[in-house]
mmCIF file of C-alpha atoms and ligand atoms in Angstrom:
data_model
loop_
_atom_site.group_PDB
_atom_site.id
_atom_site.type_symbol
_atom_site.label_atom_id
_atom_site.label_comp_id
_atom_site.label_asym_id
_atom_site.label_seq_id
_atom_site.Cartn_x
_atom_site.Cartn_y
_atom_site.Cartn_z
ATOM 1 C CA ARG G 1 16.047 -39.361 -0.744
ATOM 2 C CA ALA G 2 13.525 -37.018 0.751
ATOM 3 C CA LYS G 3 16.086 -36.035 3.348
ATOM 4 C CA ASP G 4 18.748 -35.380 0.681
ATOM 5 C CA ASP G 5 16.377 -33.114 -1.259
ATOM 6 C CA GLY G 6 15.629 -31.172 1.880
ATOM 7 C CA ALA G 7 19.295 -30.620 2.582
ATOM 8 C CA GLY G 8 19.917 -29.643 -1.058
ATOM 9 C CA GLN G 9 17.080 -27.153 -0.987
ATOM 10 C CA HIS G 10 18.356 -25.710 2.225
ATOM 11 C CA ARG G 11 21.832 -25.258 0.716
ATOM 12 C CA ALA G 12 20.379 -23.568 -2.397
ATOM 13 C CA TYR G 13 18.407 -21.255 -0.148
ATOM 14 C CA GLU G 14 21.488 -20.369 1.865
ATOM 15 C CA GLN G 15 23.420 -19.704 -1.327
ATOM 16 C CA SER G 16 20.735 -17.370 -2.674
ATOM 17 C CA LEU G 17 20.659 -15.491 0.637
ATOM 18 C CA HIS G 18 24.421 -15.209 0.457
ATOM 19 C CA ALA G 19 24.309 -13.916 -3.136
ATOM 20 C CA GLU G 20 21.714 -11.329 -2.144
ATOM 21 C CA ALA G 21 23.766 -10.121 0.817
ATOM 22 C CA GLU G 22 26.827 -9.925 -1.395
ATOM 23 C CA GLU G 23 24.992 -7.874 -4.040
ATOM 24 C CA ARG G 24 23.727 -5.515 -1.356
ATOM 25 C CA ARG G 25 27.220 -5.115 0.019
ATOM 26 C CA GLN G 26 28.593 -4.234 -3.420
ATOM 27 C CA LEU G 27 25.775 -1.793 -4.146
ATOM 28 C CA GLU G 28 26.310 -0.126 -0.786
ATOM 29 C CA ALA G 29 30.035 0.293 -1.440
ATOM 30 C CA ALA G 30 29.266 1.835 -4.838
ATOM 31 C CA LEU G 31 26.537 4.093 -3.437
ATOM 32 C CA ARG G 32 29.006 5.589 -0.960
ATOM 33 C CA PHE G 33 30.871 7.179 -3.854
ATOM 34 C CA ALA G 34 27.911 8.001 -6.068
ATOM 35 C CA ILE G 35 27.787 11.715 -5.222
ATOM 36 C CA ASP G 36 31.525 12.293 -5.629
ATOM 37 C CA ARG G 37 31.574 10.377 -8.898
ATOM 38 C CA ASN G 38 28.681 12.412 -10.305
ATOM 39 C CA GLU G 39 26.565 9.309 -10.777
ATOM 40 C CA LEU G 40 23.385 10.840 -9.371
ATOM 41 C CA SER G 41 20.930 12.920 -11.368
ATOM 42 C CA LEU G 42 17.358 14.071 -11.063
ATOM 43 C CA ASN G 43 14.480 13.430 -13.391
ATOM 44 C CA PHE G 44 11.408 15.636 -13.213
ATOM 45 C CA GLN G 45 7.851 14.445 -13.749
ATOM 46 C CA PRO G 46 5.094 16.970 -14.528
ATOM 47 C CA VAL G 47 2.110 17.346 -12.212
ATOM 48 C CA VAL G 48 -0.876 18.894 -13.998
ATOM 49 C CA ASP G 49 -4.056 20.641 -12.954
ATOM 50 C CA SER G 50 -6.859 18.104 -13.466
ATOM 51 C CA VAL G 51 -9.229 20.569 -15.137
ATOM 52 C CA GLY G 52 -7.010 22.760 -17.340
ATOM 53 C CA GLU G 53 -4.361 20.061 -17.732
ATOM 54 C CA HIS G 54 -1.560 22.629 -17.499
ATOM 55 C CA VAL G 55 1.635 21.901 -15.593
ATOM 56 C CA VAL G 56 1.638 23.223 -12.023
ATOM 57 C CA ALA G 57 4.706 21.444 -10.630
ATOM 58 C CA PHE G 58 7.381 18.862 -11.246
ATOM 59 C CA GLU G 59 8.326 16.060 -8.866
ATOM 60 C CA ALA G 60 12.085 15.492 -8.577
ATOM 61 C CA LEU G 61 12.921 11.775 -8.854
ATOM 62 C CA LEU G 62 16.411 10.523 -8.129
ATOM 63 C CA ARG G 63 18.342 8.442 -10.653
ATOM 64 C CA TRP G 64 21.584 6.526 -10.101
ATOM 65 C CA ASN G 65 23.726 5.502 -13.044
ATOM 66 C CA SER G 66 26.474 3.480 -11.381
ATOM 67 C CA THR G 67 29.820 2.918 -13.094
ATOM 68 C CA GLU G 68 29.816 -0.707 -11.942
ATOM 69 C CA HIS G 69 26.125 -1.560 -11.880
ATOM 70 C CA GLY G 70 24.525 0.627 -14.564
ATOM 71 C CA PHE G 71 21.109 2.141 -13.856
ATOM 72 C CA VAL G 72 19.890 0.936 -10.483
ATOM 73 C CA SER G 73 16.172 1.210 -9.706
ATOM 74 C CA PRO G 74 15.167 3.625 -6.923
ATOM 75 C CA ALA G 75 13.097 0.762 -5.510
ATOM 76 C CA LYS G 76 16.429 -0.918 -4.824
ATOM 77 C CA PHE G 77 18.847 1.852 -3.887
ATOM 78 C CA ILE G 78 16.539 4.169 -1.891
ATOM 79 C CA PRO G 79 15.834 1.515 0.792
ATOM 80 C CA LEU G 80 19.556 0.709 0.829
ATOM 81 C CA ALA G 81 20.396 4.390 1.264
ATOM 82 C CA GLU G 82 17.856 4.591 4.093
ATOM 83 C CA ASP G 83 19.207 1.523 5.910
ATOM 84 C CA THR G 84 22.779 2.830 5.742
ATOM 85 C CA ARG G 85 21.836 6.478 6.427
ATOM 86 C CA LEU G 86 23.508 7.427 3.149
ATOM 87 C CA ILE G 87 20.113 8.997 2.405
ATOM 88 C CA VAL G 88 21.146 11.948 4.601
ATOM 89 C CA PRO G 89 23.954 13.261 2.333
ATOM 90 C CA ILE G 90 22.186 11.982 -0.791
ATOM 91 C CA GLY G 91 18.936 13.650 0.222
ATOM 92 C CA GLU G 92 20.777 16.896 0.836
ATOM 93 C CA TRP G 93 22.245 16.669 -2.659
ATOM 94 C CA VAL G 94 18.721 16.063 -4.054
ATOM 95 C CA MET G 95 17.344 19.088 -2.200
ATOM 96 C CA ARG G 96 20.079 21.407 -3.472
ATOM 97 C CA GLU G 97 19.916 20.120 -7.040
ATOM 98 C CA ALA G 98 16.102 20.284 -7.193
ATOM 99 C CA CYS G 99 16.101 23.915 -5.996
ATOM 100 C CA ARG G 100 18.901 24.815 -8.406
ATOM 101 C CA GLN G 101 16.941 23.421 -11.371
ATOM 102 C CA ALA G 102 13.552 24.801 -10.322
ATOM 103 C CA VAL G 103 14.760 28.383 -10.015
ATOM 104 C CA ALA G 104 15.103 28.462 -13.840
ATOM 105 C CA TRP G 105 11.417 27.598 -14.362
ATOM 106 C CA PRO G 106 8.563 30.118 -14.534
ATOM 107 C CA ASP G 107 7.705 31.406 -11.072
ATOM 108 C CA ARG G 108 4.271 29.751 -10.914
ATOM 109 C CA LEU G 109 5.782 26.240 -11.021
ATOM 110 C CA LYS G 110 6.610 24.344 -7.847
ATOM 111 C CA VAL G 111 9.110 21.575 -7.326
ATOM 112 C CA SER G 112 8.320 18.558 -5.130
ATOM 113 C CA VAL G 113 11.136 16.793 -3.324
ATOM 114 C CA ASN G 114 10.808 13.371 -1.665
ATOM 115 C CA VAL G 115 12.199 13.266 1.860
ATOM 116 C CA SER G 116 12.780 10.037 3.822
ATOM 117 C CA GLY G 117 12.161 9.673 7.527
ATOM 118 C CA GLU G 118 15.875 9.247 8.253
ATOM 119 C CA GLN G 119 16.494 12.618 6.628
ATOM 120 C CA LEU G 120 13.611 14.423 8.278
ATOM 121 C CA LEU G 121 14.549 13.178 11.758
ATOM 122 C CA GLU G 122 18.132 14.370 11.323
ATOM 123 C CA PRO G 123 18.565 17.448 13.598
ATOM 124 C CA GLY G 124 19.870 19.744 10.849
ATOM 125 C CA PHE G 125 17.128 19.023 8.319
ATOM 126 C CA ALA G 126 15.439 22.448 8.305
ATOM 127 C CA THR G 127 18.853 24.116 8.076
ATOM 128 C CA THR G 128 19.703 22.154 4.929
ATOM 129 C CA VAL G 129 16.423 23.338 3.401
ATOM 130 C CA VAL G 130 17.117 26.955 4.363
ATOM 131 C CA LYS G 131 20.581 26.698 2.762
ATOM 132 C CA ALA G 132 19.302 25.049 -0.418
ATOM 133 C CA LEU G 133 16.715 27.828 -0.796
ATOM 134 C CA ALA G 134 19.189 30.614 -0.047
ATOM 135 C CA ASP G 135 21.965 29.275 -2.284
ATOM 136 C CA SER G 136 19.623 28.686 -5.234
ATOM 137 C CA GLY G 137 17.443 31.750 -4.758
ATOM 138 C CA LEU G 138 14.276 29.636 -4.921
ATOM 139 C CA PRO G 139 11.418 31.184 -2.903
ATOM 140 C CA ALA G 140 10.206 28.842 -0.155
ATOM 141 C CA ARG G 141 6.628 28.928 -1.502
ATOM 142 C CA ARG G 142 7.859 27.101 -4.620
ATOM 143 C CA LEU G 143 9.205 24.109 -2.679
ATOM 144 C CA GLU G 144 7.002 21.209 -1.653
ATOM 145 C CA VAL G 145 8.349 18.417 0.534
ATOM 146 C CA GLU G 146 6.826 14.942 0.047
ATOM 147 C CA VAL G 147 6.751 12.555 2.977
ATOM 148 C CA THR G 148 5.032 9.219 3.509
ATOM 149 C CA GLU G 149 3.075 8.059 6.528
ATOM 150 C CA SER G 150 6.027 5.900 7.560
ATOM 151 C CA ILE G 151 7.819 8.992 8.953
ATOM 152 C CA PHE G 152 5.382 9.000 11.867
ATOM 153 C CA VAL G 153 6.144 5.452 12.923
ATOM 154 C CA ARG G 154 9.541 6.010 14.479
ATOM 155 C CA ASP G 155 9.273 9.370 16.158
ATOM 156 C CA ALA G 156 6.014 11.126 15.399
ATOM 157 C CA GLN G 157 6.791 14.096 17.641
ATOM 158 C CA VAL G 158 10.149 14.903 16.044
ATOM 159 C CA ALA G 159 8.749 14.328 12.539
ATOM 160 C CA ARG G 160 5.921 16.723 13.272
ATOM 161 C CA GLN G 161 8.294 19.373 14.603
ATOM 162 C CA ALA G 162 10.535 19.130 11.556
ATOM 163 C CA LEU G 163 7.544 19.512 9.236
ATOM 164 C CA GLU G 164 6.304 22.495 11.210
ATOM 165 C CA GLU G 165 9.677 24.183 10.775
ATOM 166 C CA ILE G 166 9.465 23.614 7.021
ATOM 167 C CA ILE G 167 5.929 24.995 6.890
ATOM 168 C CA ALA G 168 7.034 28.029 8.926
ATOM 169 C CA LEU G 169 9.630 28.730 6.229
ATOM 170 C CA GLY G 170 6.789 28.976 3.708
ATOM 171 C CA CYS G 171 7.220 25.569 2.070
ATOM 172 C CA SER G 172 4.337 23.165 1.596
ATOM 173 C CA VAL G 173 4.179 19.510 2.584
ATOM 174 C CA ALA G 174 2.500 16.679 0.677
ATOM 175 C CA LEU G 175 1.520 13.286 2.082
ATOM 176 C CA ASP G 176 2.799 10.774 -0.506
ATOM 177 C CA ASP G 177 1.459 7.300 -1.359
ATOM 178 C CA PHE G 178 -1.583 7.903 0.819
ATOM 179 C CA GLY G 179 -3.527 4.796 1.687
ATOM 180 C CA THR G 180 -0.673 2.312 1.446
ATOM 181 C CA GLY G 181 0.839 2.743 4.889
ATOM 182 C CA TYR G 182 -0.513 3.156 8.374
ATOM 183 C CA SER G 183 -3.193 5.592 7.269
ATOM 184 C CA SER G 184 -3.992 7.034 10.653
ATOM 185 C CA LEU G 185 -6.191 10.073 10.338
ATOM 186 C CA GLY G 186 -4.470 11.569 13.371
ATOM 187 C CA TYR G 187 -1.608 12.740 11.136
ATOM 188 C CA LEU G 188 -4.028 14.795 9.085
ATOM 189 C CA ARG G 189 -5.140 16.605 12.205
ATOM 190 C CA ALA G 190 -1.618 17.169 13.498
ATOM 191 C CA ILE G 191 -0.001 18.546 10.350
ATOM 192 C CA ARG G 192 -1.166 21.055 7.785
ATOM 193 C CA PHE G 193 -0.484 19.076 4.641
ATOM 194 C CA SER G 194 -1.237 21.052 1.509
ATOM 195 C CA THR G 195 -1.730 17.950 -0.629
ATOM 196 C CA ILE G 196 -2.642 14.309 -0.256
ATOM 197 C CA LYS G 197 -1.208 12.124 -3.003
ATOM 198 C CA VAL G 198 -3.515 9.188 -3.679
ATOM 199 C CA ASP G 199 -1.368 6.149 -4.360
ATOM 200 C CA ARG G 200 -1.225 4.696 -7.847
ATOM 201 C CA SER G 201 -2.687 1.389 -6.641
ATOM 202 C CA PHE G 202 -6.065 3.103 -6.031
ATOM 203 C CA VAL G 203 -6.024 4.802 -9.431
ATOM 204 C CA GLN G 204 -5.244 1.468 -11.106
ATOM 205 C CA GLY G 205 -7.856 -0.284 -8.995
ATOM 206 C CA ALA G 206 -10.518 2.274 -9.904
ATOM 207 C CA ALA G 207 -9.571 2.034 -13.590
ATOM 208 C CA GLN G 208 -10.153 -1.722 -13.392
ATOM 209 C CA GLY G 209 -13.601 -1.164 -11.938
ATOM 210 C CA SER G 210 -12.853 -1.789 -8.274
ATOM 211 C CA ARG G 211 -15.736 -0.260 -6.326
ATOM 212 C CA GLU G 212 -13.597 -0.201 -3.189
ATOM 213 C CA SER G 213 -10.851 1.828 -4.886
ATOM 214 C CA LEU G 214 -13.427 4.248 -6.305
ATOM 215 C CA ALA G 215 -15.058 4.677 -2.908
ATOM 216 C CA ILE G 216 -11.708 5.271 -1.217
ATOM 217 C CA ILE G 217 -10.628 7.908 -3.763
ATOM 218 C CA ARG G 218 -13.974 9.680 -3.358
ATOM 219 C CA ALA G 219 -13.614 9.616 0.416
ATOM 220 C CA VAL G 220 -10.072 11.001 0.291
ATOM 221 C CA VAL G 221 -11.174 13.803 -2.061
ATOM 222 C CA ALA G 222 -14.122 14.713 0.192
ATOM 223 C CA MET G 223 -11.955 14.657 3.285
ATOM 224 C CA SER G 224 -9.177 16.747 1.750
ATOM 225 C CA ASP G 225 -11.734 19.261 0.448
ATOM 226 C CA SER G 226 -13.150 19.801 3.914
ATOM 227 C CA LEU G 227 -9.658 20.036 5.398
ATOM 228 C CA GLU G 228 -8.794 22.608 2.691
ATOM 229 C CA MET G 229 -6.127 20.378 1.223
ATOM 230 C CA THR G 230 -5.720 19.416 -2.418
ATOM 231 C CA THR G 231 -5.430 15.915 -3.881
ATOM 232 C CA THR G 232 -3.038 14.542 -6.475
ATOM 233 C CA ALA G 233 -3.743 11.223 -8.203
ATOM 234 C CA GLU G 234 -0.543 9.277 -8.900
ATOM 235 C CA GLY G 235 0.077 6.889 -11.772
ATOM 236 C CA VAL G 236 -2.498 8.133 -14.297
ATOM 237 C CA GLU G 237 -1.583 6.357 -17.522
ATOM 238 C CA THR G 238 -4.501 6.854 -19.936
ATOM 239 C CA ALA G 239 -6.958 9.519 -21.104
ATOM 240 C CA SER G 240 -9.876 7.631 -19.578
ATOM 241 C CA GLU G 241 -8.118 7.399 -16.222
ATOM 242 C CA ALA G 242 -7.443 11.146 -16.353
ATOM 243 C CA ALA G 243 -11.125 11.839 -17.103
ATOM 244 C CA MET G 244 -12.280 9.506 -14.329
ATOM 245 C CA ILE G 245 -9.957 11.149 -11.809
ATOM 246 C CA ARG G 246 -11.016 14.656 -12.848
ATOM 247 C CA ASP G 247 -14.700 13.701 -12.553
ATOM 248 C CA MET G 248 -14.057 12.432 -9.032
ATOM 249 C CA GLY G 249 -12.738 15.881 -8.132
ATOM 250 C CA CYS G 250 -9.011 15.259 -7.671
ATOM 251 C CA THR G 251 -7.215 18.592 -7.972
ATOM 252 C CA LYS G 252 -4.037 17.418 -9.683
ATOM 253 C CA ILE G 253 -2.873 14.498 -11.777
ATOM 254 C CA GLN G 254 0.526 12.903 -12.226
ATOM 255 C CA GLY G 255 1.403 9.970 -14.456
ATOM 256 C CA TYR G 256 2.802 8.631 -17.688
ATOM 257 C CA TYR G 257 -0.228 9.954 -19.605
ATOM 258 C CA PHE G 258 0.915 13.546 -19.055
ATOM 259 C CA GLY G 259 4.610 12.889 -19.000
ATOM 260 C CA ARG G 260 7.221 10.480 -17.749
ATOM 261 C CA PRO G 261 10.015 11.575 -15.457
ATOM 262 C CA MET G 262 12.411 13.462 -17.781
ATOM 263 C CA PRO G 263 15.911 14.950 -17.595
ATOM 264 C CA ALA G 264 16.249 18.510 -16.273
ATOM 265 C CA ALA G 265 16.802 20.067 -19.723
ATOM 266 C CA GLU G 266 13.545 18.584 -21.041
ATOM 267 C CA ALA G 267 11.655 19.676 -17.957
ATOM 268 C CA LEU G 268 12.981 23.204 -18.419
ATOM 269 C CA ALA G 269 11.869 23.249 -22.068
ATOM 270 C CA LEU G 270 8.429 21.983 -21.087
ATOM 271 C CA ALA G 271 8.201 24.483 -18.234
ATOM 272 C CA GLN G 272 9.073 27.358 -20.566
ATOM 273 C CA ARG G 273 6.485 26.365 -23.168
ATOM 274 C CA CYS G 274 4.087 27.340 -20.426
ATOM 275 C CA LEU G 275 1.072 26.426 -22.537
ATOM 276 C CA PRO G 276 -2.075 24.982 -21.094
ATOM 277 C CA GLY G 277 -2.815 21.532 -22.462
ATOM 278 C CA ARG G 278 -1.311 18.098 -22.261
ATOM 279 C CA ALA G 279 2.203 18.201 -20.877
ATOM 280 C CA ALA G 280 3.473 15.454 -23.152
ATOM 281 C CA ALA G 281 2.054 17.014 -26.327
HETATM 282 P P1 C2E D 301 7.044 8.251 -5.414
HETATM 283 O O1 C2E D 301 7.537 9.439 -4.690
HETATM 284 O O2 C2E D 301 5.664 7.797 -5.120
HETATM 285 O O3 C2E D 301 7.218 8.624 -6.945
HETATM 286 C C1 C2E D 301 6.347 8.193 -7.967
HETATM 287 C C2 C2E D 301 6.885 6.976 -8.667
HETATM 288 O O4 C2E D 301 5.903 6.499 -9.593
HETATM 289 C C3 C2E D 301 8.143 7.251 -9.509
HETATM 290 O O5 C2E D 301 8.934 6.070 -9.520
HETATM 291 C C4 C2E D 301 7.532 7.492 -10.894
HETATM 292 O O6 C2E D 301 8.445 7.287 -11.958
HETATM 293 C C5 C2E D 301 6.436 6.470 -10.900
HETATM 294 N N1 C2E D 301 5.337 6.818 -11.819
HETATM 295 C C6 C2E D 301 4.879 8.047 -12.133
HETATM 296 N N2 C2E D 301 3.842 7.985 -12.984
HETATM 297 C C7 C2E D 301 3.624 6.668 -13.229
HETATM 298 C C8 C2E D 301 2.674 5.955 -14.056
HETATM 299 O O7 C2E D 301 1.828 6.533 -14.735
HETATM 300 N N3 C2E D 301 2.764 4.603 -14.037
HETATM 301 C C9 C2E D 301 3.711 3.930 -13.314
HETATM 302 N N4 C2E D 301 3.732 2.600 -13.383
HETATM 303 N N5 C2E D 301 4.617 4.571 -12.504
HETATM 304 C C10 C2E D 301 4.568 5.929 -12.475
HETATM 305 P P2 C2E D 301 10.507 6.112 -9.287
HETATM 306 O O8 C2E D 301 11.096 7.311 -9.952
HETATM 307 O O9 C2E D 301 11.022 4.753 -9.649
HETATM 308 O O10 C2E D 301 10.642 6.328 -7.723
HETATM 309 C C11 C2E D 301 10.168 5.364 -6.833
HETATM 310 C C12 C2E D 301 10.151 5.882 -5.421
HETATM 311 O O11 C2E D 301 11.482 6.122 -4.961
HETATM 312 C C13 C2E D 301 9.429 7.213 -5.246
HETATM 313 O O12 C2E D 301 8.039 6.995 -5.191
HETATM 314 C C14 C2E D 301 10.011 7.676 -3.931
HETATM 315 O O13 C2E D 301 9.375 7.035 -2.862
HETATM 316 C C15 C2E D 301 11.442 7.162 -4.016
HETATM 317 N N6 C2E D 301 12.312 8.274 -4.437
HETATM 318 C C16 C2E D 301 12.605 8.719 -5.679
HETATM 319 N N7 C2E D 301 13.460 9.776 -5.622
HETATM 320 C C17 C2E D 301 13.706 10.000 -4.302
HETATM 321 C C18 C2E D 301 14.501 10.953 -3.588
HETATM 322 O O14 C2E D 301 15.140 11.867 -4.135
HETATM 323 N N8 C2E D 301 14.515 10.848 -2.217
HETATM 324 C C19 C2E D 301 13.791 9.887 -1.565
HETATM 325 N N9 C2E D 301 13.862 9.840 -0.231
HETATM 326 N N10 C2E D 301 13.032 8.990 -2.204
HETATM 327 C C20 C2E D 301 12.979 9.044 -3.560
HETATM 328 MG MG1 MG D 302 6.808 11.252 -4.249
HETATM 329 MG MG1 MG D 303 4.126 8.854 -4.590
HETATM 330 MG MG1 MG D 304 3.442 6.016 -5.079
#
């Protein structure tokens, strides 16, 4: 009996693996045509100044509404796009679309674009940025590129060179999800990041009274201050979290409290209201 159960369990496990592989295969096939079928769009989430609470930037966040699969979470399709290198053409589409939208906003607002390692390490990356800026008319100083620490794992030297080219154009670079990856401080010495984005898990931890999370946020703020970088706290969901983060000296705040990721038309309307105060109000 025990042996039968073991074999049965093994079969069930194999079947679930098979189902997963099959789903991935179908998603990948659909993703290949997503750009041509106009299934991709960008949402924009406001980033606000922690003191005045006025909008200073929007982060572009990719959405995929698939004909066959409906809305697919970025947590699912971004890794798939990275594994298949589809992130290269998709990322180029994101860059162009983000610049095209941002050029309609007031000049003081920046747009942040997430860039994967696969994209950054592609030889023509800086050229695609130059083209997106030129074709849209967006000044380079209004574009911020967000990368995570993972870009340094595969080829740190090439990643660094690509970022230096972007900085030389006049763009800024933010270090996203800081603290969740291989937080080696060497990267902070090698590259002139303008912003460190403190991962949501620390903000949530601090909100729940974790002394470790609080201490880590304080340390990141102190370090970025002395390196003349700014800090953005991700995932701020309540007024008390916003107050806590501001009191700890984070420069900027991003999260559902100030505004969820929204379609381009809503972001434009919000950008044009231009009023200091809560973004969502
Ligand atoms: P990220 O760059 O760290 O983006 C922030 C994520 O946190 C977004 O998830 C956003 O919707 C979510 N978020 C913002 N505020 C809150 C909050 O207050 N509470 C909670 N619970 N979540 C909040 P999203 O849009 O699902 O994107 C997930 C990740 O997918 C992004 O994380 C980024 O790594 C990746 N991604 C999204 N768009 C692109 C893209 O165009 N290119 C690349 N390479 N990656 C992208
Ligand atoms: Mg990001
Ligand atoms: Mg992030
Ligand atoms: Mg994050």
